[in-house]
Amino acid sequence: MPPLDESPLKKPPLIGALLRVPAMAIHRRLIRELRASGFDDLTPPHMAVIQYPGPDGMRPSALAERAAMSKQAMNQLLKTLEGMGYITRGAAPGDAGGTVVSFTDRGRAAYQKMADILLDIEREWAEVLGPKRFRELKALLGDLWDTPLVR
């Protein structure tokens, strides 16, 4: 057994925790403020569908892959969101049998509200970190955005 001062509990957090904690804080705030704005039927699992870049024009299978969930679980979320009036599912243009998801007006309104909330969070974090450091943080995360590291 390692000495107590070598315990992982005593070391600084690893990158997973450093990214997870702010992401969870954002997630909780999105749900809280969406509910306060009249989208009180949305729950945390629905964010897997509504998250950036939104579901418009995407196939359910692609949404499931993006959210790292089964197709069955995604289809259940889509069924629920469709019943609540946030999305519709319809035939893909020019594709026999394919289905795509689209926002309804209510879904677009919720998505816009999420964007407004996220802009508020960015302004607040820029105040805490300072504008230069916040721009650097976004740039560094952007550098990782489309790399094999995040796929």
PDB file of C-alpha atoms in Angstrom:
ATOM      1  CA  MET A   1       0.000   0.000   0.000  1.00  0.00           C
ATOM      2  CA  PRO A   2       1.448   3.418  -0.945  1.00  0.00           C
ATOM      3  CA  PRO A   3       2.211   5.905   1.798  1.00  0.00           C
ATOM      4  CA  LEU A   4      -0.668   8.279   2.515  1.00  0.00           C
ATOM      5  CA  ASP A   5       1.078  11.239   0.847  1.00  0.00           C
ATOM      6  CA  GLU A   6       1.196   9.256  -2.438  1.00  0.00           C
ATOM      7  CA  SER A   7      -2.504   8.447  -2.379  1.00  0.00           C
ATOM      8  CA  PRO A   8      -4.463   9.539  -5.463  1.00  0.00           C
ATOM      9  CA  LEU A   9      -6.795  11.328  -3.069  1.00  0.00           C
ATOM     10  CA  LYS A  10      -4.005  13.719  -2.074  1.00  0.00           C
ATOM     11  CA  LYS A  11      -2.848  14.536  -5.608  1.00  0.00           C
ATOM     12  CA  PRO A  12      -4.280  17.325  -7.751  1.00  0.00           C
ATOM     13  CA  PRO A  13      -7.312  16.227  -9.793  1.00  0.00           C
ATOM     14  CA  LEU A  14      -6.675  14.580 -13.127  1.00  0.00           C
ATOM     15  CA  ILE A  15      -7.995  16.088 -16.355  1.00  0.00           C
ATOM     16  CA  GLY A  16     -11.184  13.990 -16.255  1.00  0.00           C
ATOM     17  CA  ALA A  17     -12.281  15.563 -12.998  1.00  0.00           C
ATOM     18  CA  LEU A  18     -11.121  19.022 -14.056  1.00  0.00           C
ATOM     19  CA  LEU A  19     -13.393  18.804 -17.117  1.00  0.00           C
ATOM     20  CA  ARG A  20     -16.252  16.865 -15.510  1.00  0.00           C
ATOM     21  CA  VAL A  21     -16.919  19.207 -12.597  1.00  0.00           C
ATOM     22  CA  PRO A  22     -17.444  22.363 -14.707  1.00  0.00           C
ATOM     23  CA  ALA A  23     -19.422  20.352 -17.281  1.00  0.00           C
ATOM     24  CA  MET A  24     -21.744  19.057 -14.580  1.00  0.00           C
ATOM     25  CA  ALA A  25     -22.165  22.577 -13.185  1.00  0.00           C
ATOM     26  CA  ILE A  26     -23.140  23.797 -16.665  1.00  0.00           C
ATOM     27  CA  HIS A  27     -25.543  20.899 -17.075  1.00  0.00           C
ATOM     28  CA  ARG A  28     -27.282  21.591 -13.734  1.00  0.00           C
ATOM     29  CA  ARG A  29     -27.574  25.301 -14.498  1.00  0.00           C
ATOM     30  CA  LEU A  30     -29.021  24.645 -17.955  1.00  0.00           C
ATOM     31  CA  ILE A  31     -31.750  22.435 -16.507  1.00  0.00           C
ATOM     32  CA  ARG A  32     -32.487  24.860 -13.648  1.00  0.00           C
ATOM     33  CA  GLU A  33     -32.758  27.902 -15.917  1.00  0.00           C
ATOM     34  CA  LEU A  34     -34.645  26.083 -18.672  1.00  0.00           C
ATOM     35  CA  ARG A  35     -37.222  24.997 -16.108  1.00  0.00           C
ATOM     36  CA  ALA A  36     -37.455  28.533 -14.740  1.00  0.00           C
ATOM     37  CA  SER A  37     -38.077  29.771 -18.300  1.00  0.00           C
ATOM     38  CA  GLY A  38     -41.079  27.536 -18.900  1.00  0.00           C
ATOM     39  CA  PHE A  39     -39.345  24.435 -20.237  1.00  0.00           C
ATOM     40  CA  ASP A  40     -40.105  22.647 -16.988  1.00  0.00           C
ATOM     41  CA  ASP A  41     -40.672  19.265 -18.617  1.00  0.00           C
ATOM     42  CA  LEU A  42     -37.033  18.925 -19.711  1.00  0.00           C
ATOM     43  CA  THR A  43     -34.828  16.612 -17.668  1.00  0.00           C
ATOM     44  CA  PRO A  44     -31.080  15.935 -17.738  1.00  0.00           C
ATOM     45  CA  PRO A  45     -31.355  12.932 -20.099  1.00  0.00           C
ATOM     46  CA  HIS A  46     -33.061  15.142 -22.714  1.00  0.00           C
ATOM     47  CA  MET A  47     -29.837  17.147 -23.023  1.00  0.00           C
ATOM     48  CA  ALA A  48     -28.341  14.190 -24.935  1.00  0.00           C
ATOM     49  CA  VAL A  49     -30.665  15.132 -27.807  1.00  0.00           C
ATOM     50  CA  ILE A  50     -30.838  18.910 -27.463  1.00  0.00           C
ATOM     51  CA  GLN A  51     -27.092  19.492 -26.926  1.00  0.00           C
ATOM     52  CA  TYR A  52     -24.927  21.363 -29.429  1.00  0.00           C
ATOM     53  CA  PRO A  53     -25.122  21.234 -32.405  1.00  0.00           C
ATOM     54  CA  GLY A  54     -28.756  20.190 -31.981  1.00  0.00           C
ATOM     55  CA  PRO A  55     -30.566  17.296 -33.619  1.00  0.00           C
ATOM     56  CA  ASP A  56     -31.853  19.054 -36.760  1.00  0.00           C
ATOM     57  CA  GLY A  57     -31.375  16.820 -39.781  1.00  0.00           C
ATOM     58  CA  MET A  58     -29.650  14.057 -37.823  1.00  0.00           C
ATOM     59  CA  ARG A  59     -30.575  10.402 -37.864  1.00  0.00           C
ATOM     60  CA  PRO A  60     -31.498   8.789 -34.538  1.00  0.00           C
ATOM     61  CA  SER A  61     -28.542   6.403 -34.874  1.00  0.00           C
ATOM     62  CA  ALA A  62     -26.116   9.335 -35.224  1.00  0.00           C
ATOM     63  CA  LEU A  63     -27.660  11.011 -32.174  1.00  0.00           C
ATOM     64  CA  ALA A  64     -27.263   7.771 -30.209  1.00  0.00           C
ATOM     65  CA  GLU A  65     -23.613   7.532 -31.208  1.00  0.00           C
ATOM     66  CA  ARG A  66     -22.971  11.178 -30.317  1.00  0.00           C
ATOM     67  CA  ALA A  67     -24.554  10.665 -26.893  1.00  0.00           C
ATOM     68  CA  ALA A  68     -22.788   7.313 -26.325  1.00  0.00           C
ATOM     69  CA  MET A  69     -26.055   5.481 -25.747  1.00  0.00           C
ATOM     70  CA  SER A  70     -27.944   2.637 -27.339  1.00  0.00           C
ATOM     71  CA  LYS A  71     -30.244   3.262 -30.284  1.00  0.00           C
ATOM     72  CA  GLN A  72     -33.125   1.973 -28.168  1.00  0.00           C
ATOM     73  CA  ALA A  73     -32.428   4.465 -25.385  1.00  0.00           C
ATOM     74  CA  MET A  74     -32.115   7.305 -27.899  1.00  0.00           C
ATOM     75  CA  ASN A  75     -35.383   6.333 -29.589  1.00  0.00           C
ATOM     76  CA  GLN A  76     -37.106   6.417 -26.180  1.00  0.00           C
ATOM     77  CA  LEU A  77     -35.767   9.940 -25.569  1.00  0.00           C
ATOM     78  CA  LEU A  78     -36.876  10.994 -29.045  1.00  0.00           C
ATOM     79  CA  LYS A  79     -40.347   9.550 -28.466  1.00  0.00           C
ATOM     80  CA  THR A  80     -40.623  11.485 -25.205  1.00  0.00           C
ATOM     81  CA  LEU A  81     -39.356  14.755 -26.706  1.00  0.00           C
ATOM     82  CA  GLU A  82     -41.679  14.321 -29.680  1.00  0.00           C
ATOM     83  CA  GLY A  83     -44.625  13.815 -27.316  1.00  0.00           C
ATOM     84  CA  MET A  84     -43.638  16.988 -25.439  1.00  0.00           C
ATOM     85  CA  GLY A  85     -43.504  18.961 -28.684  1.00  0.00           C
ATOM     86  CA  TYR A  86     -39.751  19.637 -28.906  1.00  0.00           C
ATOM     87  CA  ILE A  87     -38.901  17.556 -31.966  1.00  0.00           C
ATOM     88  CA  THR A  88     -40.462  15.741 -34.887  1.00  0.00           C
ATOM     89  CA  ARG A  89     -39.215  12.672 -36.722  1.00  0.00           C
ATOM     90  CA  GLY A  90     -39.766  12.334 -40.433  1.00  0.00           C
ATOM     91  CA  ALA A  91     -38.486  10.757 -43.588  1.00  0.00           C
ATOM     92  CA  ALA A  92     -35.022  11.775 -44.664  1.00  0.00           C
ATOM     93  CA  PRO A  93     -35.067  13.732 -47.925  1.00  0.00           C
ATOM     94  CA  GLY A  94     -34.345  11.427 -50.859  1.00  0.00           C
ATOM     95  CA  ASP A  95     -33.768   8.378 -48.673  1.00  0.00           C
ATOM     96  CA  ALA A  96     -36.090   5.392 -48.671  1.00  0.00           C
ATOM     97  CA  GLY A  97     -36.785   4.396 -45.094  1.00  0.00           C
ATOM     98  CA  GLY A  98     -34.380   6.788 -43.396  1.00  0.00           C
ATOM     99  CA  THR A  99     -35.546   8.981 -40.521  1.00  0.00           C
ATOM    100  CA  VAL A 100     -34.250  12.367 -39.438  1.00  0.00           C
ATOM    101  CA  VAL A 101     -35.003  14.490 -36.400  1.00  0.00           C
ATOM    102  CA  SER A 102     -36.026  18.147 -36.559  1.00  0.00           C
ATOM    103  CA  PHE A 103     -36.724  20.777 -33.941  1.00  0.00           C
ATOM    104  CA  THR A 104     -40.228  22.171 -33.628  1.00  0.00           C
ATOM    105  CA  ASP A 105     -40.699  25.851 -32.798  1.00  0.00           C
ATOM    106  CA  ARG A 106     -40.740  24.885 -29.099  1.00  0.00           C
ATOM    107  CA  GLY A 107     -37.523  22.899 -29.534  1.00  0.00           C
ATOM    108  CA  ARG A 108     -35.827  25.814 -31.287  1.00  0.00           C
ATOM    109  CA  ALA A 109     -36.951  28.127 -28.464  1.00  0.00           C
ATOM    110  CA  ALA A 110     -35.454  25.793 -25.836  1.00  0.00           C
ATOM    111  CA  TYR A 111     -32.245  25.490 -27.854  1.00  0.00           C
ATOM    112  CA  GLN A 112     -32.009  29.301 -28.130  1.00  0.00           C
ATOM    113  CA  LYS A 113     -32.575  29.636 -24.388  1.00  0.00           C
ATOM    114  CA  MET A 114     -29.743  27.153 -23.816  1.00  0.00           C
ATOM    115  CA  ALA A 115     -27.467  29.267 -26.020  1.00  0.00           C
ATOM    116  CA  ASP A 116     -28.390  32.379 -24.010  1.00  0.00           C
ATOM    117  CA  ILE A 117     -27.641  30.588 -20.724  1.00  0.00           C
ATOM    118  CA  LEU A 118     -24.301  29.348 -22.069  1.00  0.00           C
ATOM    119  CA  LEU A 119     -23.339  32.858 -23.180  1.00  0.00           C
ATOM    120  CA  ASP A 120     -24.104  34.090 -19.644  1.00  0.00           C
ATOM    121  CA  ILE A 121     -21.881  31.335 -18.226  1.00  0.00           C
ATOM    122  CA  GLU A 122     -19.085  32.283 -20.615  1.00  0.00           C
ATOM    123  CA  ARG A 123     -19.296  35.935 -19.542  1.00  0.00           C
ATOM    124  CA  GLU A 124     -19.193  34.911 -15.874  1.00  0.00           C
ATOM    125  CA  TRP A 125     -16.235  32.580 -16.369  1.00  0.00           C
ATOM    126  CA  ALA A 126     -14.402  35.267 -18.344  1.00  0.00           C
ATOM    127  CA  GLU A 127     -14.860  37.571 -15.345  1.00  0.00           C
ATOM    128  CA  VAL A 128     -13.476  34.926 -12.973  1.00  0.00           C
ATOM    129  CA  LEU A 129     -10.520  33.889 -15.154  1.00  0.00           C
ATOM    130  CA  GLY A 130      -9.989  37.177 -16.931  1.00  0.00           C
ATOM    131  CA  PRO A 131     -10.789  37.612 -20.624  1.00  0.00           C
ATOM    132  CA  LYS A 132      -7.338  36.554 -21.878  1.00  0.00           C
ATOM    133  CA  ARG A 133      -7.187  33.340 -19.849  1.00  0.00           C
ATOM    134  CA  PHE A 134     -10.778  32.482 -20.765  1.00  0.00           C
ATOM    135  CA  ARG A 135     -10.006  32.945 -24.492  1.00  0.00           C
ATOM    136  CA  GLU A 136      -6.968  30.699 -24.028  1.00  0.00           C
ATOM    137  CA  LEU A 137      -9.077  28.061 -22.282  1.00  0.00           C
ATOM    138  CA  LYS A 138     -11.606  28.078 -25.113  1.00  0.00           C
ATOM    139  CA  ALA A 139      -8.862  27.973 -27.726  1.00  0.00           C
ATOM    140  CA  LEU A 140      -7.162  24.998 -26.063  1.00  0.00           C
ATOM    141  CA  LEU A 141     -10.429  23.090 -25.740  1.00  0.00           C
ATOM    142  CA  GLY A 142     -11.221  24.010 -29.348  1.00  0.00           C
ATOM    143  CA  ASP A 143      -7.879  22.525 -30.405  1.00  0.00           C
ATOM    144  CA  LEU A 144      -9.003  19.215 -28.907  1.00  0.00           C
ATOM    145  CA  TRP A 145     -12.533  19.446 -30.329  1.00  0.00           C
ATOM    146  CA  ASP A 146     -11.976  17.576 -33.557  1.00  0.00           C
ATOM    147  CA  THR A 147      -9.015  15.369 -32.740  1.00  0.00           C
ATOM    148  CA  PRO A 148      -8.860  11.600 -32.290  1.00  0.00           C
ATOM    149  CA  LEU A 149      -8.508  12.303 -28.557  1.00  0.00           C
ATOM    150  CA  VAL A 150     -12.189  13.208 -28.276  1.00  0.00           C
ATOM    151  CA  ARG A 151     -13.697  10.620 -30.595  1.00  0.00           C
TER     152      ARG A 151
END
